[in-house]
Short mmCIF file of C-alpha atoms in Angstrom, two decimals:
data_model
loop_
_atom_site.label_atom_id
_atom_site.label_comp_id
_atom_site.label_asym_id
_atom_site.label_seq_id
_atom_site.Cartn_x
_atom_site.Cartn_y
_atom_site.Cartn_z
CA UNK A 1 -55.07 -15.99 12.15
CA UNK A 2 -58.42 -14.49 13.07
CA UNK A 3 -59.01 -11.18 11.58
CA UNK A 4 -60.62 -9.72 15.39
CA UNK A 5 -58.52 -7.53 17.82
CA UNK A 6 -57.39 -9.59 20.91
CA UNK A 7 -58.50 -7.79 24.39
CA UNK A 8 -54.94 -8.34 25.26
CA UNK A 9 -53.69 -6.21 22.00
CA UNK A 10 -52.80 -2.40 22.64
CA UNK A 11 -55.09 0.06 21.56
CA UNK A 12 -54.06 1.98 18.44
CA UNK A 13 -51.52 4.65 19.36
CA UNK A 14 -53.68 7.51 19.16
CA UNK A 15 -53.16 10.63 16.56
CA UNK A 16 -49.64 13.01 17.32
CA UNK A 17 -50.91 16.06 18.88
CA UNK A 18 -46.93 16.80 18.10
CA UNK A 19 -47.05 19.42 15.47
CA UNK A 20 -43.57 17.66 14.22
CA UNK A 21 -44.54 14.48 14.22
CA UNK A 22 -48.10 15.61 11.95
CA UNK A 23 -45.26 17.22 9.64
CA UNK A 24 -42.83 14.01 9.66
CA UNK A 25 -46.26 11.66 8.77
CA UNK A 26 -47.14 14.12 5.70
CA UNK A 27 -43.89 14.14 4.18
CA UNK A 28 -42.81 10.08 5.09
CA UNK A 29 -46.21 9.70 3.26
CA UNK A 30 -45.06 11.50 0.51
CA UNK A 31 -41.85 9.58 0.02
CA UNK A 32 -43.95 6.78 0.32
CA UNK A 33 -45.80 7.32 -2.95
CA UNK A 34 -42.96 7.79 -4.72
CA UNK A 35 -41.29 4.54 -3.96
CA UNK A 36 -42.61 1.83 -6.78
CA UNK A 37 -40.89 -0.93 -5.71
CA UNK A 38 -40.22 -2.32 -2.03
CA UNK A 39 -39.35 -5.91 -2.34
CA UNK A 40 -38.59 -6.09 1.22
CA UNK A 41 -41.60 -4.84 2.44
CA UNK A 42 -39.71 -2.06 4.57
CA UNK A 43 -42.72 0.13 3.82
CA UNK A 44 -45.70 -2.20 4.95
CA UNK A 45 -44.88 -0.76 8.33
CA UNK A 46 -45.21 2.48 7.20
CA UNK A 47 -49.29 2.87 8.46
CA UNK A 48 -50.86 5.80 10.68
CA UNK A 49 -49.26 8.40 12.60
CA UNK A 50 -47.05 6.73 14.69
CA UNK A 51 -44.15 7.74 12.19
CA UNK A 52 -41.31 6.51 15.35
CA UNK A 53 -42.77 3.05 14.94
CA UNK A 54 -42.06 3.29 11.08
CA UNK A 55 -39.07 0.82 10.08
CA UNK A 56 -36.35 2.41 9.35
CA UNK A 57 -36.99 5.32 10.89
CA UNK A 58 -35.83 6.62 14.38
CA UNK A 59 -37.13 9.19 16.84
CA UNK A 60 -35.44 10.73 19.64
CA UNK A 61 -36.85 12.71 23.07
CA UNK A 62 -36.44 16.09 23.62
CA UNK A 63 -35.02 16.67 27.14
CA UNK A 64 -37.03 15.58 30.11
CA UNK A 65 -39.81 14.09 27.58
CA UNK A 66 -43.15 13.63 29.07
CA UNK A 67 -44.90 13.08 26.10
CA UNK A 68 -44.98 12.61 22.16
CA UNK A 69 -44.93 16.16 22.12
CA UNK A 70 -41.50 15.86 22.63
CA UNK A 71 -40.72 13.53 20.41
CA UNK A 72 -38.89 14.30 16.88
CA UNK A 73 -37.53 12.31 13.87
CA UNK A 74 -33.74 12.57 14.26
CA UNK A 75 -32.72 9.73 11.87
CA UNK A 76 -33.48 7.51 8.66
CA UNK A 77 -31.39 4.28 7.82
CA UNK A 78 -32.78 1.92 5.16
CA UNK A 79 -29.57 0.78 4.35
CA UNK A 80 -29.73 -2.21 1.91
CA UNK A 81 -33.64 -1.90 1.61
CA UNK A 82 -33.35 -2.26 -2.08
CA UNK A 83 -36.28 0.29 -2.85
CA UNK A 84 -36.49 1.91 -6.12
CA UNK A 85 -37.72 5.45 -6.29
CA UNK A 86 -36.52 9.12 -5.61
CA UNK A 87 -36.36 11.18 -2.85
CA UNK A 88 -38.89 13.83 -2.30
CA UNK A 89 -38.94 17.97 -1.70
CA UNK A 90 -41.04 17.47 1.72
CA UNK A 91 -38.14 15.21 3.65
CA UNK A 92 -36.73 18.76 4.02
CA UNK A 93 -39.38 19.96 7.06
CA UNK A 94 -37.84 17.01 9.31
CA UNK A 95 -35.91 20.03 10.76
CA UNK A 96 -34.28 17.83 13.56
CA UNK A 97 -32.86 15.14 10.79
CA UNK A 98 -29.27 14.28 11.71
CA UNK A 99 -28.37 11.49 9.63
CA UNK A 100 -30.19 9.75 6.60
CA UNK A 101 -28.55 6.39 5.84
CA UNK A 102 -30.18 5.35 2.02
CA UNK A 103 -27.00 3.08 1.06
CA UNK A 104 -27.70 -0.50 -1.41
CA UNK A 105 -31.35 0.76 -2.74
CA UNK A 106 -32.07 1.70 -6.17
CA UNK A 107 -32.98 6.17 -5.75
CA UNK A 108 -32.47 8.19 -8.52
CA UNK A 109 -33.22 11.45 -9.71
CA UNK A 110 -31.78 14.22 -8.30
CA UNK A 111 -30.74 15.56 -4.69
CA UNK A 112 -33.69 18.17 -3.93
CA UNK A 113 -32.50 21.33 -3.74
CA UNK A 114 -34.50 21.79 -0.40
CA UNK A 115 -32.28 19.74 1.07
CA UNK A 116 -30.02 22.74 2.07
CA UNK A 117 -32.74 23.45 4.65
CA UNK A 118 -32.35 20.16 6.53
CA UNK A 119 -29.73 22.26 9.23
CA UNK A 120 -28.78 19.85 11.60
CA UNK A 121 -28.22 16.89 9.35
CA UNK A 122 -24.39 15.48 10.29
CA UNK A 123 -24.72 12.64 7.80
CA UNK A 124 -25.78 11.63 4.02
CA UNK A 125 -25.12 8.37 2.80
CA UNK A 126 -26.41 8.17 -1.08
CA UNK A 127 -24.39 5.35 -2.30
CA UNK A 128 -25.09 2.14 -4.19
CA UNK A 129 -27.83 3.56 -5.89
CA UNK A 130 -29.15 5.26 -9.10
CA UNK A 131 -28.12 8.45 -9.29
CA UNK A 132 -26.84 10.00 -12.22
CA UNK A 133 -26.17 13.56 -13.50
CA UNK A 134 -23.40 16.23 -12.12
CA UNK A 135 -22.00 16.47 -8.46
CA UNK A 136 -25.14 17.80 -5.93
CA UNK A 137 -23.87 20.85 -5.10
CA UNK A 138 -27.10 21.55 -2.84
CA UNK A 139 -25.41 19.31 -0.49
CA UNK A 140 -22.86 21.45 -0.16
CA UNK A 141 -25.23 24.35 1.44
CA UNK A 142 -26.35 22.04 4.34
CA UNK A 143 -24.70 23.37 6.61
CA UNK A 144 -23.77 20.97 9.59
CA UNK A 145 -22.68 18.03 6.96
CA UNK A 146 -19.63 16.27 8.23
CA UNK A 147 -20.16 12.82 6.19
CA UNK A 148 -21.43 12.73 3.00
CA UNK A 149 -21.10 9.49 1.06
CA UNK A 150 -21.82 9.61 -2.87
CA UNK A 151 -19.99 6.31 -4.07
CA UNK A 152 -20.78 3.48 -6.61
CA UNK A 153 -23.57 5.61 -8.17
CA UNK A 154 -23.13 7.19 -11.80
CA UNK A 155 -22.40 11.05 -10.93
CA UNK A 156 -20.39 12.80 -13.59
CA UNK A 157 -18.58 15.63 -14.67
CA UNK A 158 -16.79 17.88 -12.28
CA UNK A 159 -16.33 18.26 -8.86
CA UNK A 160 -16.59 21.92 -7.34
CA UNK A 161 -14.06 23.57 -5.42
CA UNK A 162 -16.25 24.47 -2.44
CA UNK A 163 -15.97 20.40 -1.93
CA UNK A 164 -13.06 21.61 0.27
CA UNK A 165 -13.88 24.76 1.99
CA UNK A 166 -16.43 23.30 4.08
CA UNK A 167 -16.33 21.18 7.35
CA UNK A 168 -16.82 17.92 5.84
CA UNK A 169 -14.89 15.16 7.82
CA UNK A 170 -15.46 12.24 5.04
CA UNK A 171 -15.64 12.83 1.60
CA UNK A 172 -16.60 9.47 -0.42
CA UNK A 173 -17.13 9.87 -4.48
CA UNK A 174 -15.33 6.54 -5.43
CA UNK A 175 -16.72 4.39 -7.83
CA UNK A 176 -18.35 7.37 -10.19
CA UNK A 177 -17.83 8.86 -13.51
CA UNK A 178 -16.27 12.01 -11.87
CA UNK A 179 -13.88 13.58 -14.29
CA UNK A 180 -11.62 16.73 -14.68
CA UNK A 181 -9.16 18.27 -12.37
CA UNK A 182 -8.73 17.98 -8.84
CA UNK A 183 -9.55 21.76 -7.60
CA UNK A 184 -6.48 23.43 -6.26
CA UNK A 185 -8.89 23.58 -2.96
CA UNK A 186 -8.23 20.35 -2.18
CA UNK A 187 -5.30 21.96 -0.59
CA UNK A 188 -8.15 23.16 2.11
CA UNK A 189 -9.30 19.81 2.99
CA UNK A 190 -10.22 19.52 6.05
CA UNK A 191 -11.43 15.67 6.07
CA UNK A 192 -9.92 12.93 7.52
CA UNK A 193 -10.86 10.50 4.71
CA UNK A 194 -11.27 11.22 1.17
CA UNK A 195 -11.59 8.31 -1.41
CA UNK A 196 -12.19 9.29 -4.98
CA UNK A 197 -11.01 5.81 -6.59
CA UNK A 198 -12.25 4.24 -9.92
CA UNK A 199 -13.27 7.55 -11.12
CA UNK A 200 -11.56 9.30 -14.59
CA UNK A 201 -10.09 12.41 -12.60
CA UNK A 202 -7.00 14.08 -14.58
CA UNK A 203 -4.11 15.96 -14.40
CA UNK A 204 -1.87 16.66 -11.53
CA UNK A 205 -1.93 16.24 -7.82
CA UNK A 206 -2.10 20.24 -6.51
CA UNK A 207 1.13 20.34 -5.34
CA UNK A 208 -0.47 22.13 -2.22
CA UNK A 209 -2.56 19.36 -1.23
CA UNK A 210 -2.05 18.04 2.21
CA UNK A 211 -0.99 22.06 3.75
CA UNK A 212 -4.22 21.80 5.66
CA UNK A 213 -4.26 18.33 6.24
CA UNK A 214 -3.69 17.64 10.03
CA UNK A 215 -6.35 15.63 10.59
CA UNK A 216 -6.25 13.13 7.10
CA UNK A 217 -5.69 9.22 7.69
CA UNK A 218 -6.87 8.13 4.75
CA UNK A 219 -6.16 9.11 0.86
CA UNK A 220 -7.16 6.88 -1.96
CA UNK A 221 -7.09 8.34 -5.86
CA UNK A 222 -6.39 5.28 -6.91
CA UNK A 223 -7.71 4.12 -10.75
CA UNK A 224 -8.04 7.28 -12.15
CA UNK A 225 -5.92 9.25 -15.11
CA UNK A 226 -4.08 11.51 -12.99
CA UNK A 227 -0.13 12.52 -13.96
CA UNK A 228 2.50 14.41 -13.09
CA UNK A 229 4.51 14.05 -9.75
CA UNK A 230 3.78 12.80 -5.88
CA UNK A 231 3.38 16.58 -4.36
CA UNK A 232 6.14 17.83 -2.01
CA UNK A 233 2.85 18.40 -0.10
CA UNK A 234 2.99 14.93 1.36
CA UNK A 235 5.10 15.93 4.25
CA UNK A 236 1.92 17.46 5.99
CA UNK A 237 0.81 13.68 5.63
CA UNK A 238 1.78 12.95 9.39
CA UNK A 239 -1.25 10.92 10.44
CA UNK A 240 -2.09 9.40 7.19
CA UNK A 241 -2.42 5.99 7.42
CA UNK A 242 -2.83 4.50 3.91
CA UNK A 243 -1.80 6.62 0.65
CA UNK A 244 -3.17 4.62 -2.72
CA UNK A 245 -2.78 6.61 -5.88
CA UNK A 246 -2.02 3.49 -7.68
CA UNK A 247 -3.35 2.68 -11.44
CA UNK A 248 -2.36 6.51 -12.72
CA UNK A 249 -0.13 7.62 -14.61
CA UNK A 250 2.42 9.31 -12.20
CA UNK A 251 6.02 10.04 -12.99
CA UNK A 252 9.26 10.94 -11.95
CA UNK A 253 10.98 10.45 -8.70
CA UNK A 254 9.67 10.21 -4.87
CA UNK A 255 9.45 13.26 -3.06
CA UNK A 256 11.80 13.41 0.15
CA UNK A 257 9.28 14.30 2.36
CA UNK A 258 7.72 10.95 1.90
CA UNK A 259 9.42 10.18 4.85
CA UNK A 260 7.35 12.30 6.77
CA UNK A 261 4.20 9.79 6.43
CA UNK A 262 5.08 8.81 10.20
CA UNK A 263 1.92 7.01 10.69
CA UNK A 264 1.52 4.95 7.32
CA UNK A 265 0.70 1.79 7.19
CA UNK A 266 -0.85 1.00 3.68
CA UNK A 267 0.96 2.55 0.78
CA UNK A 268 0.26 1.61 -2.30
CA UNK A 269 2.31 3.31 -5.53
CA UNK A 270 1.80 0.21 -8.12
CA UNK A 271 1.23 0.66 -11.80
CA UNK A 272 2.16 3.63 -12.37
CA UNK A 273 5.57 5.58 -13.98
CA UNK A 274 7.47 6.50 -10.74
CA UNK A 275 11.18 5.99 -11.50
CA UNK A 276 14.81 6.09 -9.49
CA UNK A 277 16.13 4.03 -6.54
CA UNK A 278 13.51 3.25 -4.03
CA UNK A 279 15.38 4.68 -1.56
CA UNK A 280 15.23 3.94 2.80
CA UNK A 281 13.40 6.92 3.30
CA UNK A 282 10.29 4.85 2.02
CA UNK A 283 11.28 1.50 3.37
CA UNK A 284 12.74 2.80 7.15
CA UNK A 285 8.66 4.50 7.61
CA UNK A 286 8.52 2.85 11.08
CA UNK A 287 4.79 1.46 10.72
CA UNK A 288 4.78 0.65 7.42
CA UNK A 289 2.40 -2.58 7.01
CA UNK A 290 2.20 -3.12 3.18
CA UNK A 291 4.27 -1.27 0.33
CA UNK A 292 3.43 -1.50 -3.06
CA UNK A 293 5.55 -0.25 -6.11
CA UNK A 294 4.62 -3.34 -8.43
CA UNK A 295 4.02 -2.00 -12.65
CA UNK A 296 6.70 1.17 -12.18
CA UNK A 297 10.05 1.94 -13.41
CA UNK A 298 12.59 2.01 -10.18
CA UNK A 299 15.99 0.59 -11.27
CA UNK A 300 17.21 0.23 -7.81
CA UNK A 301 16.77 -0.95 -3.95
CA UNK A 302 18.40 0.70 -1.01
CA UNK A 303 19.68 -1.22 1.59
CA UNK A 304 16.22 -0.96 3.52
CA UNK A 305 14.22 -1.58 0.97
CA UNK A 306 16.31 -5.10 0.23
CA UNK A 307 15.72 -5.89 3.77
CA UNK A 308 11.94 -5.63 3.18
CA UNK A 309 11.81 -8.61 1.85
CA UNK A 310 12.47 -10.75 4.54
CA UNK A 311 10.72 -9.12 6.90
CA UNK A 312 6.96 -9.07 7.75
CA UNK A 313 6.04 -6.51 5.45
CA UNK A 314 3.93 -6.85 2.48
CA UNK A 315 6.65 -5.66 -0.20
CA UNK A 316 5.89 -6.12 -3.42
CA UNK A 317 8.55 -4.45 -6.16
CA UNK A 318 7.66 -6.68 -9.32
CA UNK A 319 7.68 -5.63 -12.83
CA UNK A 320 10.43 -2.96 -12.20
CA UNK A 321 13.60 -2.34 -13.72
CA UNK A 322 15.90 -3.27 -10.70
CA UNK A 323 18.89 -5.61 -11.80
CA UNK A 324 19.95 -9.15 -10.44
CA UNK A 325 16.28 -9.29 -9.23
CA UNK A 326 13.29 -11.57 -10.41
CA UNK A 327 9.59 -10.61 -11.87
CA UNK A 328 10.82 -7.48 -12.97
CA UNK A 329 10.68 -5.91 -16.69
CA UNK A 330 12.19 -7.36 -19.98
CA UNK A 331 15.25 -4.89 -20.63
CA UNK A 332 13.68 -3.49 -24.26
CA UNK A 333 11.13 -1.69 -21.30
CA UNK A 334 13.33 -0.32 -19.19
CA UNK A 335 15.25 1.32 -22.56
CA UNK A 336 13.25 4.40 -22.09
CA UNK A 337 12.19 5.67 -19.11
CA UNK A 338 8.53 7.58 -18.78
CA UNK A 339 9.01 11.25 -18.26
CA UNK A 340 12.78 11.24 -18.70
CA UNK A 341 13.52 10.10 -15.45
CA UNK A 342 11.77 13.52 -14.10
CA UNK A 343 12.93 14.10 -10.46
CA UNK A 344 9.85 16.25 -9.82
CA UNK A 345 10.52 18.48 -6.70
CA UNK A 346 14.19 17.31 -5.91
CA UNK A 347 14.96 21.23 -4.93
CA UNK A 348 17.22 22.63 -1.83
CA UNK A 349 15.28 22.45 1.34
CA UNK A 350 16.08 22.55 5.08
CA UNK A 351 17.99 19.69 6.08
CA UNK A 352 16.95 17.74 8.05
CA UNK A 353 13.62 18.14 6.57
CA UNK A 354 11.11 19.65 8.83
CA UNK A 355 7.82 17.79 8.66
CA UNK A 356 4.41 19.68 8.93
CA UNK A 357 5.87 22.91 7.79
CA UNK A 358 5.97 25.72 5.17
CA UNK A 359 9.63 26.02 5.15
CA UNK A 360 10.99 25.99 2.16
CA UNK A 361 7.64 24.94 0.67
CA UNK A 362 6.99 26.03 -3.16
CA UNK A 363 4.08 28.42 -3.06
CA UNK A 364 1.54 27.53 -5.80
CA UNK A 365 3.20 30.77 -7.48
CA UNK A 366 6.42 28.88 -7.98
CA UNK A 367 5.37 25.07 -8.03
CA UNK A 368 5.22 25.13 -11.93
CA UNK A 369 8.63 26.15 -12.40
CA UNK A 370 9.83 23.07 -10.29
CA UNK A 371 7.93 20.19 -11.85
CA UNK A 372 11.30 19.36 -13.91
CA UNK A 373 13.79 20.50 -11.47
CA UNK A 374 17.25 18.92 -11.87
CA UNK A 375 18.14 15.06 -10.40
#
C-alpha cells in the first residue's frame, strides 16, 4: 500500500473544541503510557483526538446533539484485551463514565483512590486480572455503583462491612484469597447476586442474613471454610434461585424454613457435615431443578425425597449414611456423627411457618443461645 492520502479518504477529524473530550484525550493518553504490553494491538487505534473513535472506548450524545460539543465518554470495555499495566489517577475526570468493562487483561496495582469521584459510574468489572492486596474500599465511595465485579484476581484479607450497606445489585469476589468472617451486614444486602466461592471465608453464616433479601436470586459461598448451621434466615430466600454453600464445613440439621426457597432451582448442600433425615420439605420445593447433598451425613430419605430419584431431577444423595441404599458411607463413618447430630435452630415457631417474616425470628441478641437447641 502506497504511503499517499487517497482524494477519496476523509480528512482528519479535526481537534475537539469539546472541553470533555480535550480532558478524555489527556487522561486515555495517560493510561496509555502506562500500559507495557498490548499484544492485541487494542491501543494502535488509540491516535489524535478523536478519543470516540478509540477501540474500546464508547461515546454517547448529549440530548439533541448538534455537534462534538455534545459528545462525552460514557463507557470503556476492553474485555479480554489481554493488556498488562495499571490503571491511572486521571481516568477519574471522565465525569460522565458509566461503566468500565477491564475483564481477562493482566492490571495490577491498586484501585486509585480518585476513583470515588467517577459519580455516575453504574458498573466496574476488574476481574481476571492482577490485582493483589486488600479489598478496594475506594470503590465503595462511588456512589452510583450497582455492579462491581472483583473475581479470579488475588485480593486478600477482609471484606468490610459497608460491602452491604450500599446499593450494590451484584457483588462478585469469587475466586480470591478473601478471608475472615462474613460481616453481620450481610444481613443488609441488598443485591440480587452475591458469589464469594473459592475464597477461605470462616466461621458462621450470620444467622440474620437473608432479612433484607427480597430481591436475591442467586447465593454461592461455596469452597470456602465456613461452619456452623444453615441460618433460620433462609426463609426470606423467596426468589432465590440457586443456594451453593457446598465444600464447607456446615453442620447439624436443615432449617424448616428451607421450605420457603419457593423459587429454587439449583441447590447445592454437598460435602459438607449436614446430618438427619432429608426430609419433604426439601424435596416437595416445587421448582427444584438439581439437589445436591452428596459428601454429608443424612441417615435417612422421606418419602419425597425417595421419589426424587425417579423423577427428572438431578438428585444426587451419595456418600451418606442412609441404610438399604447404594454409594453411601462405610458404617465405621457414620459411627460418629459431626457436631453431635446438632439440630441448629429446631426452636418453636408459628406453625404453619410464615415465609418472609420476623415472626418468631431469633434477633441477633438471642441467635447464640439457639445454635444447639434441642432435636
Amino acid at each position: 500500500m502506497g504511503g499517499g492520502i487517497s482524494s477519496t479518504n476523509k480528512a482528519p477529524p479535526r481537534p475537539s473544541s469539546n472541553s470533555k473530550l480535550k480532558t478524555a484525550y489527556t487522561a486515555l493518553q495517560a493510561w496509555k503510557l502506562a500500559i507495557s504490553e498490548d499484544p492485541n494491538g487494542i491501543l494502535s487505534t488509540w491516535v489524535g483526538p478523536n478519543v470516540c473513535s478509540y477501540k474500546g472506548v464508547f461515546c454517547s450524545d448529549s440530548r439533541n446533539a448538534v455537534s462534538d460539543g455534545d459528545q462525552y465518554i460514557s463507557g470503556i470495555d476492553l474485555n479480554h484485551g489481554n493488556l498488562r499495566g495499571t490503571i491511572v489517577d486521571e481516568l477519574s475526570s471522565l465525569s460522565d463514565l458509566t461503566l468500565l468493562h477491564l475483564n481477562s487483561n493482566r492490571f495490577s496495582g491498586s484501585v486509585p483512590g480518585t476513583f470515588k469521584d467517577l459519580s455516575l459510574l453504574q458498573e466496574l468489572d476488574l476481574s481476571n486480572n492482577n490485582f493483589s492486596g486488600s479489598f478496594p474500599s475506594i470503590v465503595l465511595e462511588i456512589p452510583n455503583l450497582i455492579y462491581l465485579d472483583l473475581r479470579f484476581n488475588s485480593f486478600s484479607g477482609t471484606i468490610p462491612e459497608e460491602l452491604f450497606e450500599g446499593k450494590l445489585d451484584a457483588i462478585f469476589l469469587n475466586n480470591n484469597q478473601f478471608e475472615g468472617e462474613l460481616p453481620e451486614s450481610l444481613g443488609n444486602a441488598q443485591a440480587s447476586v452475591i458469589n464469594f466461592a473459592n475464597n477461605r471465608f470462616s466461621g458462621t453464616i450470620p444467622s440474620v442474613f437473608g432479612a433484607m433479601a427480597s430481591r436475591i436470586k442467586e447465593i454461592l459461598f461455596l469452597n470456602n471454610q465456613l461452619t456452623g448451621c444453615i441460618p433460620e434466615g433462609v426463609r426470606f430466600f423467596s426468589e432465590v434461585k440457586v443456594f451453593d454453600v457446598s465444600y464447607n464445613s456446615l453442620m447439624g440439621h436443615l432449617p424448616d424454613s428451607v421450605s420457603c426457597l419457593n423459587q429454587i432451582e439449583v441447590l447445592n448442600l454437598g460435602h459438607n457435615r449436614l446430618s438427619g433425615v432429608l426430609t419433604d420439605i426439601v424435596c416437595s420445593l416445587k421448582n427444584l431443578m438439581n439437589l445436591t447433598v452428596s459428601y454429608n451425613f443424612f441417615s435417612g430419605l422421606s418419602q419425597e425425597c425417595s421419589k426424587l430419584v425417579v423423577t427428572n431431577v438431578g438428585f444426587d444423595f451419595s456418600d451418606n449414611c442412609i441404610p438399604n441404599k447404594g454409594m453411601q458411607r462405610p458404617p465405621p463413618e457414620c459411627s460418629v456423627i459431626p457436631g453431635g447430630d446438632m439440630s441448629c435452630f429446631r426452636i418453636p415457631s408459628p406453625q404453619p411457618l410464615v415465609c418472609g417474616s420476623m415472626a418468631g425470628f431469633p434477633g441477633p441478641a438471642n441467635v447464640a443461645g439457639l445454635i444447639a437447641a434441642t432435636p
